[in-house]
Each structure stands twice: as C-alpha cells, then as structure tokens.
CSV table of C-alpha atoms in Angstrom, one decimal:
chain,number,residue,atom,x,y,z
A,27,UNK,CA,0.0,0.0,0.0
A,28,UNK,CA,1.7,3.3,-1.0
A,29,UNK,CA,1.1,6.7,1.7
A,30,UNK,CA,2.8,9.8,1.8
A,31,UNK,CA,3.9,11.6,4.9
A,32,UNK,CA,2.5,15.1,5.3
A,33,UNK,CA,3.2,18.0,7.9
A,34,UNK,CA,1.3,21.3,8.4
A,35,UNK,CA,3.1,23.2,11.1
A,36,UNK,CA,4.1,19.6,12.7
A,37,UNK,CA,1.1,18.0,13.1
A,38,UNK,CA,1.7,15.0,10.2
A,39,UNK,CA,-0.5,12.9,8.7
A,40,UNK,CA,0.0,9.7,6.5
A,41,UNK,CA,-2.1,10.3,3.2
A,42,UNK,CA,-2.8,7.0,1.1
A,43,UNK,CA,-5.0,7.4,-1.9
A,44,UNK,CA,-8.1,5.1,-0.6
A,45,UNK,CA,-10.7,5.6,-3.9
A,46,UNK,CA,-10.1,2.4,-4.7
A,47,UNK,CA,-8.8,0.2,-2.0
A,48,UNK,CA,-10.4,-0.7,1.0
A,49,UNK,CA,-9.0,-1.7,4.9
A,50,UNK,CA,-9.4,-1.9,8.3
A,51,UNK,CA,-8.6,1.7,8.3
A,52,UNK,CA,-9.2,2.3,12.1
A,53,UNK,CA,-6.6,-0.4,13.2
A,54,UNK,CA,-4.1,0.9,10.1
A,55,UNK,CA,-4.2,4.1,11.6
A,56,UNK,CA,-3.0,2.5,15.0
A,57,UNK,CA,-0.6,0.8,13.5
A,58,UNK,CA,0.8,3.3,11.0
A,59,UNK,CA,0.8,6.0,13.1
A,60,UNK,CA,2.8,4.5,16.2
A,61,UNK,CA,6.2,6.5,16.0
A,62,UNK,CA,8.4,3.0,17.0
A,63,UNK,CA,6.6,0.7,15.3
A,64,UNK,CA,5.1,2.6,12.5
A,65,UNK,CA,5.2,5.3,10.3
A,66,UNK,CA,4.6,7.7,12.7
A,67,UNK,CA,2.3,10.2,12.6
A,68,UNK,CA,-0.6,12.2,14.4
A,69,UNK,CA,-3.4,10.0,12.1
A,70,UNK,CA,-4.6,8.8,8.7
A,71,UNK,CA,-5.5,10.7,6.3
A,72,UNK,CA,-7.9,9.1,3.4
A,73,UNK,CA,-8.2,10.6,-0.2
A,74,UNK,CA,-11.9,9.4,-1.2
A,75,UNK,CA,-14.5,10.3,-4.0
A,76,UNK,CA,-17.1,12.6,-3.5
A,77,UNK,CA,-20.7,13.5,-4.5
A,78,UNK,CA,-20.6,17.0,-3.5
A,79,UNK,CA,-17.3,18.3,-3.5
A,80,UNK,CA,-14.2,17.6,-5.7
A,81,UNK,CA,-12.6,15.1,-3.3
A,82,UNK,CA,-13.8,13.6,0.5
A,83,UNK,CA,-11.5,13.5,3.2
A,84,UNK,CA,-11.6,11.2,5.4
A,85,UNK,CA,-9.3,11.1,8.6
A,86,UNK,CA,-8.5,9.0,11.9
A,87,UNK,CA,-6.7,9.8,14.8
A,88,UNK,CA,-3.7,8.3,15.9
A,89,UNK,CA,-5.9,5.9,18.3
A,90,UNK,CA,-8.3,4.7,15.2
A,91,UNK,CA,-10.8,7.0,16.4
A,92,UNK,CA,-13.1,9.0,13.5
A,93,UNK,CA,-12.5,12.9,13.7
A,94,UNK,CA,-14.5,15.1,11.4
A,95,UNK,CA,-12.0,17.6,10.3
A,96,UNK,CA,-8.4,18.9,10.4
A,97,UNK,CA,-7.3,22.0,9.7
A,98,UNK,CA,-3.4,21.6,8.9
A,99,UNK,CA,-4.4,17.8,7.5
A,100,UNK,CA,-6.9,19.5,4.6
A,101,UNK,CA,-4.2,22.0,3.7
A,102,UNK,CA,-1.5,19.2,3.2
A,103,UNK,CA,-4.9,17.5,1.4
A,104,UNK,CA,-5.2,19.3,-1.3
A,105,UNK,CA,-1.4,19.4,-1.8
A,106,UNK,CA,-1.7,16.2,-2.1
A,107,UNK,CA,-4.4,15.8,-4.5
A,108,UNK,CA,-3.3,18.6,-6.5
A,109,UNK,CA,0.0,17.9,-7.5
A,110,UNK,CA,-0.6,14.3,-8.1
A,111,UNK,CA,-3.2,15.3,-10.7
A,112,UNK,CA,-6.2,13.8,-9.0
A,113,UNK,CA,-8.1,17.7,-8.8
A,114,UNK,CA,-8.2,20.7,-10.1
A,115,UNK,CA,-8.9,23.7,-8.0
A,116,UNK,CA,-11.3,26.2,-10.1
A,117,UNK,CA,-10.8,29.6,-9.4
A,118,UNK,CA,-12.3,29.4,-5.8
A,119,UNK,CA,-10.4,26.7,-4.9
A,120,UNK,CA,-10.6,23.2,-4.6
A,121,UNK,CA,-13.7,22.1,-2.9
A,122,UNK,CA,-13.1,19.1,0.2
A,123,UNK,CA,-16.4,16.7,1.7
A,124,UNK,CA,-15.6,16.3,5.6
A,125,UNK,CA,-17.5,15.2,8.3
A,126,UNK,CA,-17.9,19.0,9.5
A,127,UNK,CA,-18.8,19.8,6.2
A,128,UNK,CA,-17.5,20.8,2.8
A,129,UNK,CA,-14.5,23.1,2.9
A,130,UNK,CA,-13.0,24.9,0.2
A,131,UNK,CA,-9.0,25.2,-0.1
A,132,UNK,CA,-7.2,27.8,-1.8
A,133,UNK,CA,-3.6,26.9,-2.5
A,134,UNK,CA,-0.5,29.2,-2.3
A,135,UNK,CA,2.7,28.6,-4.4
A,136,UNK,CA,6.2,29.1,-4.6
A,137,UNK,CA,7.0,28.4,-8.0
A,138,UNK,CA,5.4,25.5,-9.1
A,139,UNK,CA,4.9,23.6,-5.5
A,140,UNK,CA,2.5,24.1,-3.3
A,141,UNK,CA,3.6,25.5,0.0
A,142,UNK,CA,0.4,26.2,1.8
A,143,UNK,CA,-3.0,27.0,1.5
A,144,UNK,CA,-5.6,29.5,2.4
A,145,UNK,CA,-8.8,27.4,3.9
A,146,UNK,CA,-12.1,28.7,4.5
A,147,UNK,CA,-12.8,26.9,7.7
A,148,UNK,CA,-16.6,27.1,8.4
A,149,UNK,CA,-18.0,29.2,10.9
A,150,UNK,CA,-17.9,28.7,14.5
A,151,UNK,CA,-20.1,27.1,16.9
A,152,UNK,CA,-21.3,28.4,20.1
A,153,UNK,CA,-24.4,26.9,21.5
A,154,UNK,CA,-23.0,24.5,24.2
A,155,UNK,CA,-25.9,21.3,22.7
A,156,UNK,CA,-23.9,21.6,19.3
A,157,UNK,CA,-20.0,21.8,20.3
A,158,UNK,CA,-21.1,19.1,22.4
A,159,UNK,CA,-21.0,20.1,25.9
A,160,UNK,CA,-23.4,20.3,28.7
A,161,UNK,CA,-22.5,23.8,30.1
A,162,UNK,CA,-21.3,26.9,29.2
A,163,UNK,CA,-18.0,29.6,30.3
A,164,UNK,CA,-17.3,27.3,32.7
A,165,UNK,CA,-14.7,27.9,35.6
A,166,UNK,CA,-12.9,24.9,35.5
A,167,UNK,CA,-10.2,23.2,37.9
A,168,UNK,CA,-8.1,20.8,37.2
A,169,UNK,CA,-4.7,19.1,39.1
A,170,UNK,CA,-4.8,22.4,41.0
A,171,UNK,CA,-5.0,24.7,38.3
A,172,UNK,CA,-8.0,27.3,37.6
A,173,UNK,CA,-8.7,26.7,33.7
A,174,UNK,CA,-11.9,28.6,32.6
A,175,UNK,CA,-13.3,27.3,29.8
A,176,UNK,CA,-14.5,28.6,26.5
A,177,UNK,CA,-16.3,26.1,24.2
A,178,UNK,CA,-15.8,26.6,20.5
A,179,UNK,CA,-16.5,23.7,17.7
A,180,UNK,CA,-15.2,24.1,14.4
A,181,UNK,CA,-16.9,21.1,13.8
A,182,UNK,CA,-15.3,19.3,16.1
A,183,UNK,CA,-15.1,19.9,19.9
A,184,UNK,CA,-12.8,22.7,21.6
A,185,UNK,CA,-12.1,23.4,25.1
A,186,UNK,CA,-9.8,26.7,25.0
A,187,UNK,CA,-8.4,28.5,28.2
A,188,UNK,CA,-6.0,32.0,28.6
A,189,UNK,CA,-3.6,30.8,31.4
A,190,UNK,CA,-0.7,33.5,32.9
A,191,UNK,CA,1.6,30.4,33.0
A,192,UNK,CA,3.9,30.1,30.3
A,193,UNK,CA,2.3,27.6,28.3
A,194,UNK,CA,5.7,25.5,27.4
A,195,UNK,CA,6.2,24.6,31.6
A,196,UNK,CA,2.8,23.7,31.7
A,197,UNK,CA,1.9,20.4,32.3
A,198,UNK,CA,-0.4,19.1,29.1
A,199,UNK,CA,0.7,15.4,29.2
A,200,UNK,CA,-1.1,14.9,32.8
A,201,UNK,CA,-3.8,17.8,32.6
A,202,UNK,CA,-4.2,17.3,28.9
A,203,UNK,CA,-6.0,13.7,28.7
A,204,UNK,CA,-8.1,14.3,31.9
A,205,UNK,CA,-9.8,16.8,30.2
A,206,UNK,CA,-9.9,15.3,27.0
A,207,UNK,CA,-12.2,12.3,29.4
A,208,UNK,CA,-14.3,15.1,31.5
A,209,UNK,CA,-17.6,13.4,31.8
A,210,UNK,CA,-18.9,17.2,30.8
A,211,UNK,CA,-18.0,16.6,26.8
A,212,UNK,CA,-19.8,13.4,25.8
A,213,UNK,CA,-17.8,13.3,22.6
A,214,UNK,CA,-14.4,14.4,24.4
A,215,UNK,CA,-12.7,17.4,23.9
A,216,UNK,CA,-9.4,18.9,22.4
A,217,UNK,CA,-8.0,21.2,24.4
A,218,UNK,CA,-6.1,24.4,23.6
A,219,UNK,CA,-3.7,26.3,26.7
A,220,UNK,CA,-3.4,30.0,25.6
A,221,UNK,CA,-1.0,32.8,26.4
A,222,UNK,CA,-1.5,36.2,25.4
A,223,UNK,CA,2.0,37.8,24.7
A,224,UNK,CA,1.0,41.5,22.9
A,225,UNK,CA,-2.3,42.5,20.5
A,226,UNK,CA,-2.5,40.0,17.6
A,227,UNK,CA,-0.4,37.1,18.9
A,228,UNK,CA,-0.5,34.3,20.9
A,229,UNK,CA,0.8,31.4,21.7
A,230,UNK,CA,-0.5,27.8,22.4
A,231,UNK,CA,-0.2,24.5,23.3
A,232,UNK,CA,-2.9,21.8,21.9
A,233,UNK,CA,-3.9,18.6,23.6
A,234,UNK,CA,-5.8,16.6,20.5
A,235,UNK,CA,-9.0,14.0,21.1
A,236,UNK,CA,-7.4,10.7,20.1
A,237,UNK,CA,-3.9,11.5,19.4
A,238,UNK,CA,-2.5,13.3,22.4
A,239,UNK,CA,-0.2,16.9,22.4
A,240,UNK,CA,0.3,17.3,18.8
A,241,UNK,CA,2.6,20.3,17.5
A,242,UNK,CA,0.1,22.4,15.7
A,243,UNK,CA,-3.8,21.9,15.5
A,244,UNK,CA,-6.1,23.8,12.9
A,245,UNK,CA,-9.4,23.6,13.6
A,246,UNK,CA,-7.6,24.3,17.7
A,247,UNK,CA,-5.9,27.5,16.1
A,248,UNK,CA,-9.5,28.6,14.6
A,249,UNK,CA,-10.9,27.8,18.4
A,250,UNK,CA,-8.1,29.7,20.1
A,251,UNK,CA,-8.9,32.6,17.9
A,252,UNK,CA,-12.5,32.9,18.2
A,253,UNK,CA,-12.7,32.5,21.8
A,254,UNK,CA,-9.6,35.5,22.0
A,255,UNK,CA,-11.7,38.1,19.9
A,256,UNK,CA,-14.5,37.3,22.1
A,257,UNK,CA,-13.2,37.1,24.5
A,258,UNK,CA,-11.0,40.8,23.9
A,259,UNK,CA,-7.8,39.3,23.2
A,260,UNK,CA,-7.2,40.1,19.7
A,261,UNK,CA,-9.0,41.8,16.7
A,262,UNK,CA,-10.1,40.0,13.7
A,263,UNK,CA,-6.1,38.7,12.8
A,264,UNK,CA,-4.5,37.3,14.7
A,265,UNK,CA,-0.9,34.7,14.1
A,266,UNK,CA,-1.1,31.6,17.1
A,267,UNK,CA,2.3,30.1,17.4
A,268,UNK,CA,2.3,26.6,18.7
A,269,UNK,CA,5.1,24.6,19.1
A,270,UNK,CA,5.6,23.2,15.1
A,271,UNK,CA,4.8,26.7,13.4
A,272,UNK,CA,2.5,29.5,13.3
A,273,UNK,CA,-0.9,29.8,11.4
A,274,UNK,CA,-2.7,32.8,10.4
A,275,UNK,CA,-6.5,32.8,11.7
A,276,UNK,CA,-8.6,36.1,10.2
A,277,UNK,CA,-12.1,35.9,11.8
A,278,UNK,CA,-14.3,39.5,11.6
A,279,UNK,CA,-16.7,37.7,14.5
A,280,UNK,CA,-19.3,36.7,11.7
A,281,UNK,CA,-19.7,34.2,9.2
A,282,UNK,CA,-16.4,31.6,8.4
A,283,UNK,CA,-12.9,31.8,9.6
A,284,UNK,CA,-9.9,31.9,7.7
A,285,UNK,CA,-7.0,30.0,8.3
A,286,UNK,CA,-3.6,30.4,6.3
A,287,UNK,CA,-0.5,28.0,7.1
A,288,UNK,CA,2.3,25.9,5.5
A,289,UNK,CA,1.8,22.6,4.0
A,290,UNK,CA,5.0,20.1,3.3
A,291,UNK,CA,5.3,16.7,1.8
A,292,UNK,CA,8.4,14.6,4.3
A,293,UNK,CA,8.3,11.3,1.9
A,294,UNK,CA,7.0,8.3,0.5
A,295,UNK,CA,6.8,4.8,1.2
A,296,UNK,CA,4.9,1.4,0.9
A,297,UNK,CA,3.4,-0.2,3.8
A,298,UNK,CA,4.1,-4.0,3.9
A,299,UNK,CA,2.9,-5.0,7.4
C-alpha cells in the first residue's frame, strides 16, 4: 500500500489514496501512526470520491478514532491531491467533503509547488448542545489549576483556556487527557492552553482528542482565535504560534474563519505489514 507523509506546522498525517482500496482503516491508523513501530504520525488521512465536492476527506486519529475535520491535514490534502493530478482547484479553490462539512482550499505557491493553503474553515459554533457540551464559560479546575473554559467547535469539539503560565512549563501530558475524558464533553474534547503575549499574537499548546499533544492543530488555532476576539484578546487577525509553526486565523466575528498555514510533503513509502 503506497502513503505519503504530510506536515502542516508539525502536526503529520500519512495520506494513502483510498478511492479504490479498502481496509481496516481504524486499526491501520494505529498501526501506521505509532512512532516505534510505524510510520509515525498524528493519524490517517484518506483521499476518497465525492458527491458534493471535488474530493472527500476522510481522517483517523492516531488511536483509530473518526474525527471530522483537520485543519493543517486538509491544507497538506489538497497538496496532495493537487500535485498528483487527482483535482483541479477552479478559481475558488478546490472544494473538500468532511464530516464537519464541505470546505474549500485555496492553495498558495512558490514556483510550481505548493507550499500552503488558504482554507475557508466554516464558521464557528457556540451553543454548548452543538459543540457538544453540557455547560457553558465554565470555571474549570483541574490538578490544582484554575482553567476557565470557553467552548468553540469548528466542527469538532474545543475546550480553549487563557492561562498567565507560560504555556511551554505547563503540564499538558497529565492535565491534557483528563480533560480530554471530562464526563462534561460526551464526545471528548481537544483542548487548547493560551498565552496572550502582545495585541495580535498568541501562543499555544494543543492537547488533540485521540492522538495526544500534537505540535500544531487547525481547527484548535480557529478555536483559540474565536474565543480571544470574544473574549478581547485580539481583533479580527490574529498569528497563534504553537510549538511546530505559526498559522494565520482572520475571523471578523461573523460568518467563516480563515486559516492560512504551510503545507510540506516529508516522503513516501509502501506499507508491507
């Protein structure tokens, strides 16, 4: 089975063109994405056929679970898709199914490659029923540590807090999956630790549902900056640094958000096991 290894900002993805094979795709994720064993990688990312859009994506987590979108995964996506011929991006961009809808991907270019895109990421949801969660600006403690809340899905589920605490001594890998397991999110949670460090940048750390702290997150930058312009934190731009990159998140407080970050293909193999 031939993949590709993808990164957007660090948070990698093995791509395999699935539209005409078939697998146990949760338990290849599993497998493929252990970093000793494996591949390595944060998940699987599936290239599929589509009856709305120009392509499907379909993507698992580095546990097997089912997430329904990614935003650094759908940039390397259509890098993927594009330069291998598979689609054409119109004029708008090339159009992508997920499971949080469709999303449309503009790509940027140095040259001939593609280096990044520009993706219109949907808007945001507030209403607590639909992230899911079961209550709202919560004043949470965890381990010790006072972590109010804000909930933000981007079609998936996001838990972001502003902590004073740098956010590279804090302690994600023992706070991160308790939250992620709250009994408060009934579909679990990624989680997004926030500093503030001047008007129009931030920077973050991002505990992922299903794959653990992964170096950059997407549809987590997108949460991070809707909850900081609500919240008063930034204006409608604003750059998020996390630990693999920074992304660009332009969001006016109406209608979609905009997201604009690097995509990069590492190599390609074939998968025996």
């Amino acid at each position: 089975m031939q993949f590709t290894k993808m990164e957007g900002a660090g948070n990698d993805y093995v791509y395999i063109d699935a539209r005409s094979q078939q697998a146990d795709w949760p338990e290849l994720s599993r497998r493929m994405s252990d970093r000793h064993f494996g591949v390595g990688s944060d998940g699987l990312i599936l290239i599929a056929d589509s009856d709305v859009a120009d392509l499907r994506m379909v993507m698992f987590n580095a546990d097997g679970s089912q997430g329904e979108m990614c935003g650094n995964g759908i940039r390397c996506f259509a890098k993927y898709a594009i330069e291998r011929d598979i689609a054409a991006p119109s004029d708008d961009g090339l159009t992508v199914e997920t499971l949080a809808g469709i999303r449309t991907v503009v790509p940027t270019y140095d040259g001939p490659r593609i280096t990044g895109a520009r993706v219109a990421m949907g808007a945001p949801i507030l209403a607590p029923a639909e992230v899911p969660v079961t209550v709202l600006a919560y004043p949470f403690t965890m381990d010790g540590f006072d972590l109010p809340l804000s909930f933000v899905s981007m079609g998936n589920p996001h838990a972001v807090t502003f902590i004073e605490q740098a956010v590279a001594g804090f302690p994600l890998h023992t706070v991160g999956p308790k939250v992620e397991h709250h009994p408060m999110f009934p579909r679990r949670v990624n989680f997004e630790i926030v500093n503030v460090d001047a008007p129009g940048k931030l920077t973050a750390r991002v505990w992922e549902r299903g794959s653990g702290e992964t170096l950059a997150c997407g549809t987590g930058a997108c949460a991070i900056a809707v909850a900081a312009r609500l919240s008063g934190h930034c204006g409608d731009e604003v750059d998020i640094t996390l630990p693999g990159g920074t992304l660009r998140i332009q969001w006016d407080g109406m209608g979609e958000v905009m997201m604009e970050g690097p995509a990069t293909e590492v190599f390609t193999g074939e998968w025996a096991a």
